[in-house]
Every structure is written in structure tokens, then in C-alpha cells.
Amino acid sequence: MKRTSDYLNEIARQSDLFYELTDEERDALKKCLLSIYIDVKSICDKYGLTLMLGGGSVLGTVRHKGFIPWDDDLDMMMPREDYDKLKEVFEKELSDKYNLSVPRYKNESNSLFMQISKKRTILKGLWDDSIISGVLVDIYPIEKMPNFVLCRFLKCIALDIFRIIVLSVAEYKLRSKRLSVYSVKRKYLIYYNLRCLIGFVFSFIGKSRLYDLFDRFASNSRGMKYCTIPTGRKMSRGECLTRSTFFPVVDASFENVNVDIPYDSDTYLRNLYGDYMQIPSIEKRERHFYTCVKIEE
């Protein structure tokens, strides 16, 4: 199944509803993201927590020694135990400068995974006119998976189905007038209506409650040989790898800042992107979509 972002990449080229950052704004955004990373990493180091880059940020580290030139986000990953510990110490250590959105926290979550956003900034996306979020970094929990192959397969299937339901409810709840852009082509409208139908069927449960239930279900395996990122770009089945792919982390340089990345970054990146050293054509480059951006200097 295509990801929503895949459809949005196609739609963006046919619509004028998306705000394109100038080079100066993109540079300021990247600088802000890097400052968030440095602050979060310092707290993780203080408490002995493992924080590594993930997804496209690992790709940027290996291929570009920093941000992918046309990209403007920063993704991280943590083992579940450390992820939960960061949640516990956040208010004491980081709440003066940042807001936290994460399932099973005192505030309702805006996502399936942890997001740390900088106060006094705005990064307003396509999905909902009523939600304004600051410039943020995403932190994904790395979950243990069962050692036995059948149990692991069934857990991945269950997680992936659950995730489709949860995100469909979110799309249904957060539908926006701007999403009329889906009607540019019939196939987009069919896709969006299908997601909204699934979301409507399960919407009685509530978006934030579903986020919490998914997070609890994803975190309850105890295997030691395999890990996955259920909230990652390829979902649980696509991101299930041996633990030795991730750990122990190794040092790398990202925009001249010392970072940690997965131990076997080649296996990790090939699983996500295939021939990851090949620069994609302009039309295949992943983009992000904003309707308002304000970055405090």
C-alpha cells in the first residue's frame, strides 16, 4: 500500500496549496532542528540513554555528511526502555524550551511516536487547520520482537493492520479543506475516501486513545534477537531486522556534529531505500508540506 506521503509527493506537483520554503527558511529550519538534537542528545548522555539517528537522517549522514540537501527534517530512534526514560525526565530537563507529544503521557498525543517541538516556533502542516505545532524532531521507539519466526510474523501483521486503522482514524478526524487537493485525480480521491471510511468505522474509540493502545501493544514483546520500528516508513514487517543491525551504535558526523547511527548502517539503509547511494531524480525526492512556518532566531 502506498504511504500517504507518496500520494502527497505526487499531488504537490499539481497543486499550489503547499508552502515552499525559501533557501533561507530551509537553512534556518535545519539550524533549529540541529539545536533541538544537541539539547536532547545532551540529556540522553546525562542519563546514559541511547539516541541514534534514523531513516533519512542516517541516509543524510552516510551520503551527504548531514541533511539531505532537499530535505528538512531530523529523525531519531531509541530502544524502548530508553525512550520511556526520556519521557519520564522530559519535564524536569527540557520543558523550559520544548513541548512533548508522545502516547501514554499526561497530554494527548498528536502522533504515534514521540515529537519534541521548540516553543515559540510554528510549523503548520497540511493535515489540519486547527493544529499548530512548533519546529520538531521525531523520535521512534525501537521495539523488541519475538524470536520465534511465526510469532514474529503474526505480531508484525497485527501491528501493521492496527497502524492502518489508527492512521485512518487520524486522517478522518483531522480532515481539512485543503485535502480537497485529493480530488485533483480520481485515484487520489478514491484512496482518501477509503482511508476516511476506515477511520469513520473506528472513530468511536478516539484518536488519542488509539495512539495509546497502539503504543502499549507495540511495546509488549520480549525477544532479544530481532527489532522493528512499527511507526517507521516501511511499517513493522518492512523494518524488522536483527538487533545486531542497530546495536551497538557507532559514531558519525552530521553537519560537523557528533552523532550515533545504527551499527550496520549499510544493511539498515538498503532495507529502507535499496541502492541508497543513488541520488533520486527530482520527481522522486521526498518533500514535506507546510502552510505556515515561523522560526525564532
mmCIF file of C-alpha atoms in Angstrom:
data_model
loop_
_atom_site.group_PDB
_atom_site.id
_atom_site.type_symbol
_atom_site.label_atom_id
_atom_site.label_comp_id
_atom_site.label_asym_id
_atom_site.label_seq_id
_atom_site.Cartn_x
_atom_site.Cartn_y
_atom_site.Cartn_z
ATOM 1 C CA MET A 1 0.000 0.000 0.000
ATOM 2 C CA LYS A 2 1.273 3.470 -0.862
ATOM 3 C CA ARG A 3 2.063 5.738 2.052
ATOM 4 C CA THR A 4 0.152 8.994 2.379
ATOM 5 C CA SER A 5 3.407 10.885 1.819
ATOM 6 C CA ASP A 6 3.840 9.128 -1.528
ATOM 7 C CA TYR A 7 0.480 10.456 -2.701
ATOM 8 C CA LEU A 8 1.306 13.911 -1.367
ATOM 9 C CA ASN A 9 4.574 13.968 -3.276
ATOM 10 C CA GLU A 10 2.650 13.365 -6.496
ATOM 11 C CA ILE A 11 -0.108 15.811 -5.617
ATOM 12 C CA ALA A 12 2.284 18.615 -4.648
ATOM 13 C CA ARG A 13 3.499 18.875 -8.217
ATOM 14 C CA GLN A 14 -0.043 19.580 -9.400
ATOM 15 C CA SER A 15 -1.196 21.980 -6.696
ATOM 16 C CA ASP A 16 -0.430 25.472 -5.411
ATOM 17 C CA LEU A 17 -1.782 24.777 -1.909
ATOM 18 C CA PHE A 18 1.610 23.953 -0.402
ATOM 19 C CA TYR A 19 4.030 26.474 1.024
ATOM 20 C CA GLU A 20 7.532 26.084 -0.397
ATOM 21 C CA LEU A 21 10.359 27.178 1.877
ATOM 22 C CA THR A 22 12.914 29.608 0.558
ATOM 23 C CA ASP A 23 16.570 28.612 0.807
ATOM 24 C CA GLU A 24 16.966 30.977 3.766
ATOM 25 C CA GLU A 25 13.956 29.487 5.557
ATOM 26 C CA ARG A 26 15.167 25.954 4.917
ATOM 27 C CA ASP A 27 18.609 26.793 6.293
ATOM 28 C CA ALA A 28 17.044 28.375 9.388
ATOM 29 C CA LEU A 29 14.829 25.322 9.869
ATOM 30 C CA LYS A 30 17.789 22.955 9.642
ATOM 31 C CA LYS A 31 19.737 25.063 12.136
ATOM 32 C CA CYS A 32 16.784 24.942 14.525
ATOM 33 C CA LEU A 33 16.429 21.168 14.136
ATOM 34 C CA LEU A 34 20.116 20.667 14.836
ATOM 35 C CA SER A 35 19.882 22.759 18.003
ATOM 36 C CA ILE A 36 16.988 20.583 19.205
ATOM 37 C CA TYR A 37 19.029 17.457 18.549
ATOM 38 C CA ILE A 38 22.000 18.817 20.519
ATOM 39 C CA ASP A 39 19.800 19.632 23.522
ATOM 40 C CA VAL A 40 18.043 16.254 23.503
ATOM 41 C CA LYS A 41 21.298 14.350 22.999
ATOM 42 C CA SER A 42 22.903 16.112 25.959
ATOM 43 C CA ILE A 43 20.083 14.937 28.229
ATOM 44 C CA CYS A 44 20.295 11.411 26.850
ATOM 45 C CA ASP A 45 24.028 11.384 27.556
ATOM 46 C CA LYS A 46 23.390 12.679 31.076
ATOM 47 C CA TYR A 47 21.105 9.719 31.834
ATOM 48 C CA GLY A 48 23.012 7.113 29.834
ATOM 49 C CA LEU A 49 20.290 6.768 27.183
ATOM 50 C CA THR A 50 20.959 5.610 23.625
ATOM 51 C CA LEU A 51 19.801 8.078 20.963
ATOM 52 C CA MET A 52 20.663 7.399 17.324
ATOM 53 C CA LEU A 53 19.654 8.990 14.052
ATOM 54 C CA GLY A 54 17.081 7.113 11.982
ATOM 55 C CA GLY A 55 15.577 6.927 8.495
ATOM 56 C CA GLY A 56 16.514 9.731 6.145
ATOM 57 C CA SER A 57 18.823 11.274 8.723
ATOM 58 C CA VAL A 58 21.016 8.148 8.608
ATOM 59 C CA LEU A 59 20.918 8.372 4.817
ATOM 60 C CA GLY A 60 21.942 12.015 5.022
ATOM 61 C CA THR A 61 24.791 11.146 7.382
ATOM 62 C CA VAL A 62 26.209 8.429 5.137
ATOM 63 C CA ARG A 63 25.626 10.061 1.748
ATOM 64 C CA HIS A 64 25.864 13.790 2.500
ATOM 65 C CA LYS A 65 27.521 14.039 5.938
ATOM 66 C CA GLY A 66 24.477 15.986 7.081
ATOM 67 C CA PHE A 67 20.976 16.884 5.949
ATOM 68 C CA ILE A 68 19.834 15.613 2.585
ATOM 69 C CA PRO A 69 20.016 18.875 0.569
ATOM 70 C CA TRP A 70 16.315 18.960 -0.371
ATOM 71 C CA ASP A 71 15.098 17.557 2.962
ATOM 72 C CA ASP A 72 14.249 19.478 6.111
ATOM 73 C CA ASP A 73 13.558 17.081 8.963
ATOM 74 C CA LEU A 74 15.527 15.167 11.588
ATOM 75 C CA ASP A 75 14.580 11.633 12.633
ATOM 76 C CA MET A 76 15.890 9.721 15.628
ATOM 77 C CA MET A 77 15.405 6.309 17.228
ATOM 78 C CA MET A 78 15.765 4.919 20.738
ATOM 79 C CA PRO A 79 15.399 1.470 22.297
ATOM 80 C CA ARG A 80 12.036 1.269 24.058
ATOM 81 C CA GLU A 81 13.467 1.310 27.593
ATOM 82 C CA ASP A 82 15.452 4.489 26.922
ATOM 83 C CA TYR A 83 12.547 6.040 25.021
ATOM 84 C CA ASP A 84 10.313 5.629 28.079
ATOM 85 C CA LYS A 85 13.018 7.011 30.365
ATOM 86 C CA LEU A 86 13.373 10.143 28.213
ATOM 87 C CA LYS A 87 9.630 10.618 28.546
ATOM 88 C CA GLU A 88 9.983 10.444 32.344
ATOM 89 C CA VAL A 89 12.750 13.052 32.603
ATOM 90 C CA PHE A 90 11.475 15.412 29.903
ATOM 91 C CA GLU A 91 9.548 17.778 32.172
ATOM 92 C CA LYS A 92 12.495 18.230 34.526
ATOM 93 C CA GLU A 93 15.166 18.608 31.858
ATOM 94 C CA LEU A 94 13.653 20.029 28.676
ATOM 95 C CA SER A 95 10.217 21.542 29.297
ATOM 96 C CA ASP A 96 11.535 25.101 29.631
ATOM 97 C CA LYS A 97 12.353 25.225 25.901
ATOM 98 C CA TYR A 98 10.328 22.394 24.396
ATOM 99 C CA ASN A 99 6.930 20.719 24.249
ATOM 100 C CA LEU A 100 6.476 16.948 24.258
ATOM 101 C CA SER A 101 3.870 14.958 22.342
ATOM 102 C CA VAL A 102 4.003 11.202 22.905
ATOM 103 C CA PRO A 103 1.490 8.393 23.536
ATOM 104 C CA ARG A 104 0.757 7.470 27.146
ATOM 105 C CA TYR A 105 1.806 10.833 28.516
ATOM 106 C CA LYS A 106 -0.077 13.401 30.583
ATOM 107 C CA ASN A 107 -1.073 15.347 27.463
ATOM 108 C CA GLU A 108 -2.918 13.879 24.488
ATOM 109 C CA SER A 109 -0.538 12.827 21.735
ATOM 110 C CA ASN A 110 -0.555 14.222 18.197
ATOM 111 C CA SER A 111 1.274 11.204 16.791
ATOM 112 C CA LEU A 112 2.069 7.504 17.164
ATOM 113 C CA PHE A 113 5.611 8.363 18.250
ATOM 114 C CA MET A 114 7.497 10.969 20.269
ATOM 115 C CA GLN A 115 7.745 14.506 18.934
ATOM 116 C CA ILE A 116 9.744 17.215 20.678
ATOM 117 C CA SER A 117 8.888 20.699 19.432
ATOM 118 C CA LYS A 118 10.540 24.022 20.149
ATOM 119 C CA LYS A 119 8.437 26.646 21.866
ATOM 120 C CA ARG A 120 7.809 29.963 20.112
ATOM 121 C CA THR A 121 8.094 28.375 16.685
ATOM 122 C CA ILE A 122 5.387 27.352 14.234
ATOM 123 C CA LEU A 123 5.473 24.533 11.722
ATOM 124 C CA LYS A 124 1.949 24.167 10.425
ATOM 125 C CA GLY A 125 1.207 21.218 8.174
ATOM 126 C CA LEU A 126 -1.375 20.297 5.617
ATOM 127 C CA TRP A 127 -3.493 17.960 7.664
ATOM 128 C CA ASP A 128 -5.418 20.235 9.997
ATOM 129 C CA ASP A 129 -6.002 23.979 10.060
ATOM 130 C CA SER A 130 -6.656 23.858 13.821
ATOM 131 C CA ILE A 131 -3.366 22.242 14.886
ATOM 132 C CA ILE A 132 -0.268 24.381 15.147
ATOM 133 C CA SER A 133 2.941 22.629 16.108
ATOM 134 C CA GLY A 134 6.393 24.025 16.583
ATOM 135 C CA VAL A 135 9.531 23.038 14.723
ATOM 136 C CA LEU A 136 10.015 19.465 15.867
ATOM 137 C CA VAL A 137 12.082 16.315 15.748
ATOM 138 C CA ASP A 138 10.613 12.820 15.556
ATOM 139 C CA ILE A 139 11.871 10.057 17.858
ATOM 140 C CA TYR A 140 10.816 6.494 17.036
ATOM 141 C CA PRO A 141 10.891 3.641 19.570
ATOM 142 C CA ILE A 142 12.826 0.535 18.565
ATOM 143 C CA GLU A 143 10.716 -2.411 19.709
ATOM 144 C CA LYS A 144 11.782 -5.940 20.575
ATOM 145 C CA MET A 145 10.162 -8.698 18.529
ATOM 146 C CA PRO A 146 9.530 -12.401 19.263
ATOM 147 C CA ASN A 147 12.399 -14.775 18.495
ATOM 148 C CA PHE A 148 10.122 -17.468 17.033
ATOM 149 C CA VAL A 149 9.506 -16.756 13.339
ATOM 150 C CA LEU A 150 5.742 -17.434 13.319
ATOM 151 C CA CYS A 151 5.123 -15.316 16.399
ATOM 152 C CA ARG A 152 7.232 -12.541 14.900
ATOM 153 C CA PHE A 153 5.331 -12.675 11.602
ATOM 154 C CA LEU A 154 1.933 -12.575 13.327
ATOM 155 C CA LYS A 155 2.993 -9.710 15.588
ATOM 156 C CA CYS A 156 4.167 -7.704 12.574
ATOM 157 C CA ILE A 157 0.911 -8.335 10.696
ATOM 158 C CA ALA A 158 -1.159 -7.313 13.713
ATOM 159 C CA LEU A 159 0.890 -4.155 14.230
ATOM 160 C CA ASP A 160 0.631 -3.146 10.578
ATOM 161 C CA ILE A 161 -3.146 -3.637 10.468
ATOM 162 C CA PHE A 162 -3.518 -1.759 13.743
ATOM 163 C CA ARG A 163 -1.392 1.088 12.398
ATOM 164 C CA ILE A 164 -3.506 1.425 9.234
ATOM 165 C CA ILE A 165 -6.625 1.666 11.400
ATOM 166 C CA VAL A 166 -5.086 4.239 13.748
ATOM 167 C CA LEU A 167 -3.796 6.481 10.967
ATOM 168 C CA SER A 168 -7.096 6.214 9.103
ATOM 169 C CA VAL A 169 -8.908 7.448 12.208
ATOM 170 C CA ALA A 170 -6.404 10.307 12.453
ATOM 171 C CA GLU A 171 -6.985 11.279 8.822
ATOM 172 C CA TYR A 172 -10.746 11.127 9.321
ATOM 173 C CA LYS A 173 -10.603 13.221 12.497
ATOM 174 C CA LEU A 174 -8.145 15.761 11.086
ATOM 175 C CA ARG A 175 -9.586 16.127 7.619
ATOM 176 C CA SER A 176 -9.116 19.643 6.269
ATOM 177 C CA LYS A 177 -10.491 21.733 3.437
ATOM 178 C CA ARG A 178 -7.040 21.608 1.921
ATOM 179 C CA LEU A 179 -7.498 17.888 1.453
ATOM 180 C CA SER A 180 -9.821 18.668 -1.425
ATOM 181 C CA VAL A 181 -6.493 18.584 -3.243
ATOM 182 C CA TYR A 182 -7.014 14.818 -3.340
ATOM 183 C CA SER A 183 -9.708 15.363 -5.946
ATOM 184 C CA VAL A 184 -7.081 16.536 -8.455
ATOM 185 C CA LYS A 185 -7.131 12.983 -9.754
ATOM 186 C CA ARG A 186 -9.697 10.264 -9.196
ATOM 187 C CA LYS A 187 -7.174 7.759 -7.825
ATOM 188 C CA TYR A 188 -6.213 10.175 -5.035
ATOM 189 C CA LEU A 189 -9.835 10.755 -4.095
ATOM 190 C CA ILE A 190 -10.528 7.005 -4.005
ATOM 191 C CA TYR A 191 -7.520 6.488 -1.727
ATOM 192 C CA TYR A 192 -8.520 9.305 0.616
ATOM 193 C CA ASN A 193 -12.161 8.222 0.798
ATOM 194 C CA LEU A 194 -11.109 4.658 1.609
ATOM 195 C CA ARG A 195 -8.900 5.863 4.463
ATOM 196 C CA CYS A 196 -11.689 8.087 5.769
ATOM 197 C CA LEU A 197 -14.171 5.192 5.598
ATOM 198 C CA ILE A 198 -11.873 3.017 7.709
ATOM 199 C CA GLY A 199 -11.376 5.961 10.040
ATOM 200 C CA PHE A 200 -15.107 6.557 10.391
ATOM 201 C CA VAL A 201 -15.758 2.917 11.312
ATOM 202 C CA PHE A 202 -13.244 3.040 14.183
ATOM 203 C CA SER A 203 -13.577 6.708 15.137
ATOM 204 C CA PHE A 204 -15.760 5.898 18.160
ATOM 205 C CA ILE A 205 -12.601 4.830 20.012
ATOM 206 C CA GLY A 206 -10.888 8.210 19.726
ATOM 207 C CA LYS A 207 -7.621 9.158 18.070
ATOM 208 C CA SER A 208 -5.502 9.690 21.195
ATOM 209 C CA ARG A 209 -6.838 6.531 22.823
ATOM 210 C CA LEU A 210 -5.853 4.559 19.727
ATOM 211 C CA TYR A 211 -2.359 6.078 19.834
ATOM 212 C CA ASP A 212 -2.031 4.904 23.434
ATOM 213 C CA LEU A 213 -3.332 1.401 22.671
ATOM 214 C CA PHE A 214 -1.001 1.009 19.703
ATOM 215 C CA ASP A 215 1.985 2.146 21.749
ATOM 216 C CA ARG A 216 1.169 -0.325 24.521
ATOM 217 C CA PHE A 217 0.709 -3.217 22.076
ATOM 218 C CA ALA A 218 3.915 -2.400 20.187
ATOM 219 C CA SER A 219 5.988 -2.367 23.370
ATOM 220 C CA ASN A 220 4.949 -5.692 24.922
ATOM 221 C CA SER A 221 7.293 -8.162 23.155
ATOM 222 C CA ARG A 222 10.358 -9.511 24.952
ATOM 223 C CA GLY A 223 12.520 -11.166 22.281
ATOM 224 C CA MET A 224 16.244 -10.448 22.167
ATOM 225 C CA LYS A 225 17.298 -11.238 18.576
ATOM 226 C CA TYR A 226 15.044 -9.024 16.442
ATOM 227 C CA CYS A 227 13.857 -5.426 16.496
ATOM 228 C CA THR A 228 11.495 -3.318 14.448
ATOM 229 C CA ILE A 229 10.191 0.239 14.215
ATOM 230 C CA PRO A 230 6.392 -0.154 13.937
ATOM 231 C CA THR A 231 5.963 3.574 13.310
ATOM 232 C CA GLY A 232 8.682 3.704 10.639
ATOM 233 C CA ARG A 233 8.287 4.342 6.908
ATOM 234 C CA LYS A 234 8.029 0.623 5.981
ATOM 235 C CA MET A 235 5.932 -0.433 8.995
ATOM 236 C CA SER A 236 6.694 -3.422 11.227
ATOM 237 C CA ARG A 237 7.216 -6.123 8.601
ATOM 238 C CA GLY A 238 9.378 -3.895 6.432
ATOM 239 C CA GLU A 239 11.589 -2.669 9.268
ATOM 240 C CA CYS A 240 12.111 -5.918 11.194
ATOM 241 C CA LEU A 241 15.863 -6.560 11.392
ATOM 242 C CA THR A 242 18.282 -8.330 13.694
ATOM 243 C CA ARG A 243 19.210 -6.474 16.850
ATOM 244 C CA SER A 244 22.835 -6.522 15.704
ATOM 245 C CA THR A 245 21.859 -4.218 12.818
ATOM 246 C CA PHE A 246 21.172 -1.459 15.342
ATOM 247 C CA PHE A 247 23.436 -2.136 18.306
ATOM 248 C CA PRO A 248 25.967 -1.166 19.440
ATOM 249 C CA VAL A 249 25.652 2.267 17.872
ATOM 250 C CA VAL A 250 28.625 3.818 16.079
ATOM 251 C CA ASP A 251 29.887 7.400 15.923
ATOM 252 C CA ALA A 252 29.425 9.521 12.818
ATOM 253 C CA SER A 253 29.432 13.178 11.771
ATOM 254 C CA PHE A 254 26.269 15.070 10.839
ATOM 255 C CA GLU A 255 26.728 18.728 9.865
ATOM 256 C CA ASN A 256 30.003 18.616 11.840
ATOM 257 C CA VAL A 257 28.142 17.426 14.952
ATOM 258 C CA ASN A 258 28.977 14.062 16.513
ATOM 259 C CA VAL A 259 26.017 11.683 16.263
ATOM 260 C CA ASP A 260 25.272 7.987 16.692
ATOM 261 C CA ILE A 261 23.888 5.812 13.891
ATOM 262 C CA PRO A 262 22.980 2.092 13.652
ATOM 263 C CA TYR A 263 25.915 -0.322 13.838
ATOM 264 C CA ASP A 264 25.257 -1.841 10.400
ATOM 265 C CA SER A 265 24.058 1.261 8.591
ATOM 266 C CA ASP A 266 24.529 -0.406 5.190
ATOM 267 C CA THR A 267 22.003 -3.179 5.962
ATOM 268 C CA TYR A 268 19.687 -0.659 7.608
ATOM 269 C CA LEU A 269 19.722 1.729 4.643
ATOM 270 C CA ARG A 270 19.498 -0.968 1.967
ATOM 271 C CA ASN A 271 16.414 -2.317 3.700
ATOM 272 C CA LEU A 272 14.781 1.122 3.598
ATOM 273 C CA TYR A 273 15.987 2.534 0.288
ATOM 274 C CA GLY A 274 17.652 -0.171 -1.810
ATOM 275 C CA ASP A 275 20.578 1.440 -3.659
ATOM 276 C CA TYR A 276 20.755 4.314 -1.204
ATOM 277 C CA MET A 277 23.860 5.942 -2.705
ATOM 278 C CA GLN A 278 21.972 6.617 -5.940
ATOM 279 C CA ILE A 279 20.690 10.213 -5.978
ATOM 280 C CA PRO A 280 16.948 10.128 -6.823
ATOM 281 C CA SER A 281 15.522 12.137 -9.684
ATOM 282 C CA ILE A 282 13.835 15.416 -8.777
ATOM 283 C CA GLU A 283 10.327 13.973 -9.136
ATOM 284 C CA LYS A 284 11.124 11.115 -6.732
ATOM 285 C CA ARG A 285 12.601 13.251 -3.978
ATOM 286 C CA GLU A 286 10.537 13.191 -0.811
ATOM 287 C CA ARG A 287 9.197 16.570 0.220
ATOM 288 C CA HIS A 288 7.468 17.972 3.272
ATOM 289 C CA PHE A 289 4.379 20.133 3.191
ATOM 290 C CA TYR A 290 3.729 23.317 5.155
ATOM 291 C CA THR A 291 1.103 26.016 5.230
ATOM 292 C CA CYS A 292 2.872 28.244 7.771
ATOM 293 C CA VAL A 293 6.429 28.369 9.115
ATOM 294 C CA LYS A 294 7.792 30.673 11.814
ATOM 295 C CA ILE A 295 11.265 30.104 13.232
ATOM 296 C CA GLU A 296 12.581 32.100 16.159
ATOM 297 C CA GLU A 297 16.069 33.444 15.570
#
